[in-house]
mmCIF file of C-alpha atoms and ligand atoms in Angstrom:
data_model
loop_
_atom_site.group_PDB
_atom_site.id
_atom_site.type_symbol
_atom_site.label_atom_id
_atom_site.label_comp_id
_atom_site.label_asym_id
_atom_site.label_seq_id
_atom_site.Cartn_x
_atom_site.Cartn_y
_atom_site.Cartn_z
ATOM 1 C CA MET H 153 -59.560 -109.820 -31.497
ATOM 2 C CA SER H 154 -63.075 -107.984 -31.655
ATOM 3 C CA LEU H 155 -64.001 -106.679 -35.056
ATOM 4 C CA SER H 156 -63.939 -103.098 -33.880
ATOM 5 C CA ARG H 157 -60.330 -103.482 -32.647
ATOM 6 C CA ARG H 158 -59.316 -105.029 -35.904
ATOM 7 C CA ARG H 159 -61.145 -102.263 -37.593
ATOM 8 C CA PHE H 160 -59.435 -99.865 -35.376
ATOM 9 C CA LEU H 161 -55.853 -101.186 -36.139
ATOM 10 C CA GLU H 162 -56.452 -100.678 -39.873
ATOM 11 C CA ILE H 163 -57.626 -97.474 -39.644
ATOM 12 C CA THR H 164 -54.626 -96.643 -37.766
ATOM 13 C CA ALA H 165 -52.408 -98.310 -40.212
ATOM 14 C CA VAL H 166 -53.666 -96.321 -42.978
ATOM 15 C CA ALA H 167 -53.721 -93.210 -40.880
ATOM 16 C CA LEU H 168 -49.928 -93.840 -40.427
ATOM 17 C CA THR H 169 -48.730 -94.847 -43.777
ATOM 18 C CA GLY H 170 -51.327 -92.860 -45.872
ATOM 19 C CA VAL H 171 -52.428 -95.983 -47.795
ATOM 20 C CA PRO H 172 -54.284 -98.818 -47.122
ATOM 21 C CA SER H 173 -52.413 -102.128 -46.930
ATOM 22 C CA ILE H 174 -53.895 -103.644 -50.183
ATOM 23 C CA VAL H 175 -52.603 -100.389 -52.248
ATOM 24 C CA ARG H 176 -49.109 -100.915 -50.512
ATOM 25 C CA ALA H 177 -49.192 -104.555 -51.368
ATOM 26 C CA GLN H 178 -49.887 -103.901 -54.967
ATOM 27 C CA SER H 179 -47.590 -101.183 -55.258
ATOM 28 C CA MET H 180 -44.659 -103.457 -53.899
ATOM 29 C CA ALA H 181 -45.524 -106.038 -56.739
ATOM 30 C CA LYS H 182 -42.558 -107.031 -58.831
ATOM 31 C CA ILE H 183 -42.094 -106.084 -62.290
ATOM 32 C CA LYS H 184 -41.967 -109.724 -64.411
ATOM 33 C CA PRO H 185 -40.273 -109.157 -67.753
ATOM 34 C CA ALA H 186 -42.479 -110.721 -70.338
ATOM 35 C CA ASP H 187 -41.900 -111.701 -73.697
ATOM 36 C CA ASP H 188 -42.469 -108.251 -75.189
ATOM 37 C CA ASP H 189 -39.948 -106.357 -73.086
ATOM 38 C CA VAL H 190 -36.456 -106.208 -74.057
ATOM 39 C CA LEU H 191 -33.207 -105.198 -71.777
ATOM 40 C CA ALA H 192 -31.098 -102.338 -73.234
ATOM 41 C CA VAL H 193 -27.321 -102.359 -72.193
ATOM 42 C CA ILE H 194 -25.953 -99.366 -73.086
ATOM 43 C CA ASP H 195 -22.438 -98.679 -73.978
ATOM 44 C CA VAL H 196 -20.726 -100.934 -71.249
ATOM 45 C CA GLN H 197 -17.358 -100.920 -72.766
ATOM 46 C CA ASN H 198 -14.057 -100.583 -72.011
ATOM 47 C CA CYS H 199 -13.703 -96.769 -72.515
ATOM 48 C CA PHE H 200 -16.293 -95.756 -69.937
ATOM 49 C CA VAL H 201 -14.830 -97.941 -66.996
ATOM 50 C CA PRO H 202 -11.996 -96.720 -64.777
ATOM 51 C CA GLY H 203 -8.858 -97.266 -66.809
ATOM 52 C CA GLY H 204 -10.587 -96.482 -70.153
ATOM 53 C CA THR H 205 -10.322 -93.285 -72.186
ATOM 54 C CA LEU H 206 -13.715 -91.874 -70.879
ATOM 55 C CA PRO H 207 -14.230 -93.132 -67.498
ATOM 56 C CA VAL H 208 -17.542 -93.193 -65.606
ATOM 57 C CA PRO H 209 -17.093 -93.401 -62.005
ATOM 58 C CA GLY H 210 -18.033 -96.956 -60.598
ATOM 59 C CA GLY H 211 -18.730 -97.974 -64.168
ATOM 60 C CA ASP H 212 -17.670 -101.448 -63.803
ATOM 61 C CA THR H 213 -19.481 -101.950 -60.606
ATOM 62 C CA ILE H 214 -22.671 -102.139 -62.421
ATOM 63 C CA ILE H 215 -21.614 -105.375 -64.732
ATOM 64 C CA PRO H 216 -22.749 -108.183 -62.097
ATOM 65 C CA LEU H 217 -26.008 -106.665 -61.572
ATOM 66 C CA ILE H 218 -26.443 -106.319 -65.621
ATOM 67 C CA ASN H 219 -25.425 -109.628 -65.918
ATOM 68 C CA ARG H 220 -28.130 -110.740 -63.371
ATOM 69 C CA LEU H 221 -30.852 -108.786 -65.112
ATOM 70 C CA GLY H 222 -29.804 -110.206 -68.564
ATOM 71 C CA GLY H 223 -31.009 -113.535 -67.358
ATOM 72 C CA ALA H 224 -34.261 -112.172 -66.373
ATOM 73 C CA PHE H 225 -34.997 -110.930 -69.865
ATOM 74 C CA ARG H 226 -35.836 -112.952 -72.816
ATOM 75 C CA HIS H 227 -34.829 -110.243 -75.186
ATOM 76 C CA VAL H 228 -31.586 -108.278 -74.817
ATOM 77 C CA VAL H 229 -30.018 -105.544 -77.080
ATOM 78 C CA MET H 230 -26.728 -103.622 -76.391
ATOM 79 C CA THR H 231 -25.222 -100.779 -77.904
ATOM 80 C CA GLN H 232 -21.462 -99.560 -78.367
ATOM 81 C CA ASP H 233 -20.065 -96.142 -78.904
ATOM 82 C CA TRP H 234 -17.698 -96.432 -81.904
ATOM 83 C CA HIS H 235 -16.178 -93.397 -82.920
ATOM 84 C CA THR H 236 -13.980 -92.617 -86.045
ATOM 85 C CA PRO H 237 -10.434 -91.290 -85.187
ATOM 86 C CA GLY H 238 -10.687 -87.617 -85.360
ATOM 87 C CA HIS H 239 -14.684 -87.667 -84.330
ATOM 88 C CA ILE H 240 -16.155 -84.224 -83.980
ATOM 89 C CA SER H 241 -17.185 -84.899 -80.583
ATOM 90 C CA PHE H 242 -13.315 -85.200 -79.578
ATOM 91 C CA ALA H 243 -11.881 -82.006 -77.847
ATOM 92 C CA SER H 244 -8.755 -82.671 -79.826
ATOM 93 C CA SER H 245 -10.671 -81.993 -83.133
ATOM 94 C CA HIS H 246 -11.304 -78.279 -82.260
ATOM 95 C CA ALA H 247 -8.310 -76.130 -81.770
ATOM 96 C CA GLY H 248 -8.142 -74.452 -78.205
ATOM 97 C CA LYS H 249 -10.640 -76.654 -76.879
ATOM 98 C CA LYS H 250 -10.361 -78.895 -73.900
ATOM 99 C CA PRO H 251 -12.806 -81.913 -72.465
ATOM 100 C CA PHE H 252 -15.833 -80.771 -71.218
ATOM 101 C CA ASP H 253 -15.948 -77.549 -73.319
ATOM 102 C CA THR H 254 -18.621 -77.169 -75.453
ATOM 103 C CA VAL H 255 -18.813 -76.195 -79.245
ATOM 104 C CA GLN H 256 -21.966 -74.842 -81.448
ATOM 105 C CA LEU H 257 -22.140 -77.574 -84.509
ATOM 106 C CA PRO H 258 -24.567 -77.301 -87.054
ATOM 107 C CA TYR H 259 -26.993 -79.614 -85.198
ATOM 108 C CA GLY H 260 -26.784 -77.686 -82.053
ATOM 109 C CA THR H 261 -24.472 -77.740 -78.848
ATOM 110 C CA GLN H 262 -21.959 -80.350 -78.516
ATOM 111 C CA VAL H 263 -20.001 -81.484 -75.358
ATOM 112 C CA LEU H 264 -16.444 -82.351 -75.905
ATOM 113 C CA TRP H 265 -14.907 -85.357 -74.611
ATOM 114 C CA PRO H 266 -11.520 -86.869 -74.608
ATOM 115 C CA ASP H 267 -10.812 -89.331 -77.667
ATOM 116 C CA HIS H 268 -12.665 -92.245 -76.690
ATOM 117 C CA CYS H 269 -14.357 -95.744 -77.842
ATOM 118 C CA ILE H 270 -12.309 -95.517 -81.358
ATOM 119 C CA GLN H 271 -13.715 -98.068 -83.766
ATOM 120 C CA GLY H 272 -11.631 -101.453 -83.639
ATOM 121 C CA THR H 273 -9.520 -100.535 -80.895
ATOM 122 C CA PRO H 274 -9.207 -102.646 -77.387
ATOM 123 C CA ASP H 275 -10.687 -99.371 -75.630
ATOM 124 C CA ALA H 276 -13.996 -99.615 -77.618
ATOM 125 C CA GLU H 277 -14.700 -103.477 -77.088
ATOM 126 C CA LEU H 278 -17.931 -104.324 -74.794
ATOM 127 C CA HIS H 279 -16.388 -105.259 -71.461
ATOM 128 C CA ARG H 280 -15.071 -108.737 -70.838
ATOM 129 C CA GLU H 281 -17.088 -109.379 -67.843
ATOM 130 C CA LEU H 282 -20.506 -108.927 -69.640
ATOM 131 C CA ARG H 283 -22.037 -112.136 -69.688
ATOM 132 C CA ILE H 284 -25.263 -111.982 -71.714
ATOM 133 C CA PRO H 285 -24.682 -114.677 -74.607
ATOM 134 C CA HIS H 286 -28.391 -114.604 -75.644
ATOM 135 C CA ALA H 287 -28.166 -110.766 -76.571
ATOM 136 C CA GLU H 288 -29.676 -110.523 -79.833
ATOM 137 C CA LEU H 289 -28.468 -107.212 -81.270
ATOM 138 C CA ILE H 290 -25.369 -104.848 -80.701
ATOM 139 C CA ILE H 291 -26.014 -101.390 -82.455
ATOM 140 C CA ARG H 292 -23.348 -99.103 -83.091
ATOM 141 C CA LYS H 293 -23.368 -95.613 -83.034
ATOM 142 C CA GLY H 294 -21.314 -92.070 -83.292
ATOM 143 C CA TYR H 295 -19.469 -93.904 -86.404
ATOM 144 C CA ARG H 296 -19.841 -91.012 -88.559
ATOM 145 C CA GLN H 297 -17.013 -88.562 -88.378
ATOM 146 C CA PRO H 298 -19.200 -85.448 -88.380
ATOM 147 C CA VAL H 299 -22.073 -86.374 -86.263
ATOM 148 C CA ASP H 300 -22.244 -87.630 -82.420
ATOM 149 C CA SER H 301 -25.032 -90.184 -81.271
ATOM 150 C CA TYR H 302 -25.617 -90.354 -77.503
ATOM 151 C CA SER H 303 -29.043 -91.884 -78.260
ATOM 152 C CA ALA H 304 -29.497 -95.775 -79.400
ATOM 153 C CA PHE H 305 -32.273 -94.694 -81.611
ATOM 154 C CA LEU H 306 -31.540 -91.105 -83.356
ATOM 155 C CA GLU H 307 -28.166 -89.569 -84.068
ATOM 156 C CA ALA H 308 -27.398 -85.990 -82.548
ATOM 157 C CA ASP H 309 -28.597 -84.404 -85.810
ATOM 158 C CA ARG H 310 -31.975 -85.466 -84.451
ATOM 159 C CA ARG H 311 -32.560 -86.857 -88.029
ATOM 160 C CA THR H 312 -30.732 -90.117 -88.928
ATOM 161 C CA PRO H 313 -32.008 -93.099 -87.263
ATOM 162 C CA THR H 314 -29.940 -95.897 -86.088
ATOM 163 C CA GLY H 315 -32.324 -98.430 -87.056
ATOM 164 C CA LEU H 316 -33.497 -99.579 -83.502
ATOM 165 C CA THR H 317 -36.848 -98.411 -83.392
ATOM 166 C CA GLY H 318 -37.576 -100.337 -86.672
ATOM 167 C CA TYR H 319 -35.610 -103.445 -85.165
ATOM 168 C CA LEU H 320 -37.802 -103.366 -81.657
ATOM 169 C CA ARG H 321 -41.470 -102.563 -83.586
ATOM 170 C CA GLU H 322 -40.667 -105.318 -86.409
ATOM 171 C CA ARG H 323 -40.091 -107.936 -83.190
ATOM 172 C CA GLY H 324 -43.343 -106.499 -81.213
ATOM 173 C CA LEU H 325 -41.212 -105.287 -78.421
ATOM 174 C CA LYS H 326 -43.256 -102.596 -76.417
ATOM 175 C CA ARG H 327 -41.316 -102.043 -73.036
ATOM 176 C CA VAL H 328 -37.430 -101.189 -73.049
ATOM 177 C CA PHE H 329 -35.479 -101.375 -69.678
ATOM 178 C CA PHE H 330 -32.358 -99.234 -69.932
ATOM 179 C CA THR H 331 -28.939 -100.139 -67.777
ATOM 180 C CA GLY H 332 -25.477 -99.004 -68.632
ATOM 181 C CA LEU H 333 -23.437 -95.993 -68.997
ATOM 182 C CA ALA H 334 -23.752 -93.111 -68.709
ATOM 183 C CA THR H 335 -27.011 -92.414 -67.071
ATOM 184 C CA ASP H 336 -27.021 -88.809 -68.163
ATOM 185 C CA PHE H 337 -25.794 -88.971 -71.732
ATOM 186 C CA CYS H 338 -26.520 -92.290 -73.796
ATOM 187 C CA VAL H 339 -28.801 -93.899 -71.121
ATOM 188 C CA ALA H 340 -30.908 -90.746 -70.757
ATOM 189 C CA TRP H 341 -31.055 -89.603 -74.432
ATOM 190 C CA SER H 342 -31.882 -93.449 -75.495
ATOM 191 C CA ALA H 343 -34.718 -93.564 -72.676
ATOM 192 C CA LEU H 344 -36.280 -90.223 -73.905
ATOM 193 C CA ASP H 345 -36.123 -91.211 -77.888
ATOM 194 C CA ALA H 346 -37.671 -94.699 -76.767
ATOM 195 C CA LEU H 347 -40.791 -92.339 -75.475
ATOM 196 C CA LYS H 348 -41.002 -90.531 -78.473
ATOM 197 C CA ALA H 349 -40.710 -93.787 -80.794
ATOM 198 C CA GLY H 350 -44.121 -94.997 -79.065
ATOM 199 C CA PHE H 351 -42.244 -97.478 -76.448
ATOM 200 C CA GLU H 352 -42.657 -97.413 -72.744
ATOM 201 C CA ALA H 353 -39.534 -96.629 -71.225
ATOM 202 C CA TYR H 354 -37.763 -97.787 -67.518
ATOM 203 C CA VAL H 355 -34.223 -96.713 -66.532
ATOM 204 C CA ILE H 356 -32.894 -99.284 -63.774
ATOM 205 C CA GLU H 357 -31.065 -96.566 -61.689
ATOM 206 C CA ASP H 358 -28.988 -98.955 -59.760
ATOM 207 C CA ALA H 359 -27.666 -100.455 -63.058
ATOM 208 C CA THR H 360 -26.521 -97.388 -64.345
ATOM 209 C CA ARG H 361 -23.784 -94.669 -63.544
ATOM 210 C CA GLY H 362 -23.534 -91.056 -64.404
ATOM 211 C CA ILE H 363 -20.733 -88.685 -65.471
ATOM 212 C CA ASP H 364 -22.455 -85.805 -63.810
ATOM 213 C CA ALA H 365 -20.651 -83.004 -65.389
ATOM 214 C CA GLY H 366 -21.988 -79.711 -64.415
ATOM 215 C CA GLY H 367 -24.879 -80.970 -62.877
ATOM 216 C CA SER H 368 -25.948 -82.974 -65.858
ATOM 217 C CA LEU H 369 -27.137 -85.971 -63.831
ATOM 218 C CA GLY H 370 -29.841 -84.347 -61.900
ATOM 219 C CA LYS H 371 -30.896 -82.590 -65.159
ATOM 220 C CA ALA H 372 -31.214 -85.925 -67.020
ATOM 221 C CA TRP H 373 -33.405 -87.208 -64.266
ATOM 222 C CA ALA H 374 -35.724 -84.280 -64.041
ATOM 223 C CA ASP H 375 -35.976 -84.402 -67.857
ATOM 224 C CA MET H 376 -36.773 -88.373 -67.789
ATOM 225 C CA THR H 377 -39.307 -88.279 -64.972
ATOM 226 C CA SER H 378 -41.366 -85.405 -66.442
ATOM 227 C CA ALA H 379 -41.311 -86.743 -69.981
ATOM 228 C CA GLY H 380 -42.810 -90.223 -68.819
ATOM 229 C CA VAL H 381 -39.503 -92.372 -68.016
ATOM 230 C CA LYS H 382 -39.890 -94.771 -64.961
ATOM 231 C CA ARG H 383 -37.330 -94.689 -62.697
ATOM 232 C CA VAL H 384 -37.186 -98.166 -60.916
ATOM 233 C CA GLN H 385 -34.457 -100.481 -58.923
ATOM 234 C CA SER H 386 -33.138 -103.662 -60.047
ATOM 235 C CA GLY H 387 -34.929 -104.768 -56.914
ATOM 236 C CA ASP H 388 -38.247 -104.096 -58.284
ATOM 237 C CA ILE H 389 -37.454 -106.624 -61.435
ATOM 238 C CA GLN H 390 -38.532 -110.169 -60.711
ATOM 239 C CA ALA H 391 -35.043 -111.538 -61.726
HETATM 240 C C1 VGL Z 447 -21.353 -91.276 -73.692
HETATM 241 C C2 VGL Z 447 -20.361 -89.294 -73.797
HETATM 242 C C3 VGL Z 447 -19.626 -89.662 -74.845
HETATM 243 C C4 VGL Z 447 -22.380 -92.251 -73.225
HETATM 244 C C5 VGL Z 447 -20.829 -91.462 -75.073
HETATM 245 O O1 VGL Z 447 -22.063 -93.354 -73.488
HETATM 246 O O2 VGL Z 447 -22.708 -91.729 -72.267
HETATM 247 N N1 VGL Z 447 -21.233 -90.191 -73.205
HETATM 248 N N2 VGL Z 447 -20.006 -90.628 -75.667
HETATM 249 ZN ZN1 ZN Z 448 -18.867 -90.903 -77.514
#
C-alpha cells in the first residue's frame, strides 16, 4: 500500500472515531493491581442478599465476580454492617415510622430500614460463598446504637473514625477499589470518604448492586463521579 493511501486510511480512522489509534490503545490498557492497591469488599453479608433482612436485588450475583477480583489483589479488606438490636437506623425504633421513611437525628437525616444485620446473628454473617481467604481485615460498622455508619471510614455523625484510614495509611496502601453492597449507600459513602481521606477511589460497577430507593442510585453515581471517584468495570482490571 502506498504511503499516501495508508496516511489516508489513518486520517479516516481518526475522523471516524475522533481519537488516533495510539490513544485508543492506551485508554483500553487494563489496570494491573499493584502492591499499594487494595480491594474493598463492602457488606457482602446474608442480610443484603435475597432471603436476608434488607435484600439488594441481585446482591448474590456479584459474589463469583468479587471472588475472581480477590485473586488479582494482594491486599483485600472487607466490611460488615453490624447493628445492635433496636439500632437507631431501624424503622422499628421509631413510633409510626416504616422502612424507607426518614427521621431527623442529631447528626442529620437518617433513612430508616427494616431491622437488619444484627450482631451475632446468621443474617449478619459474611456470605458463605465469599472465597477470599487472604483478606487481611474485616471492619465492623454501625455497632453503636445511636449512630449509623454507611461509610467504612467515618460514622454517620461524620466525626467518629472506624480506624480504616489509619490502617490503610500505615500499610502504605494508596488506591482503593470498591466492590459489594449497596452501590448507593455503603459503597458510595465509603468511596467518597476514601477520596476525602486522600486515597484514590475506584468503584468496580459490575461488582456492586444498588438499592435504588427514590433515585438514590443515579444520585450516588452523580455525587461520586463529580467528586472524582473513578467508575470502572471488572473487565478493566487485569485479573
Ligand atoms: C447499607 C442500608 C443500611 C449498605 C447498610 O450496606 O449499603 N444500606 N445499612
Ligand atoms: Zn445498616
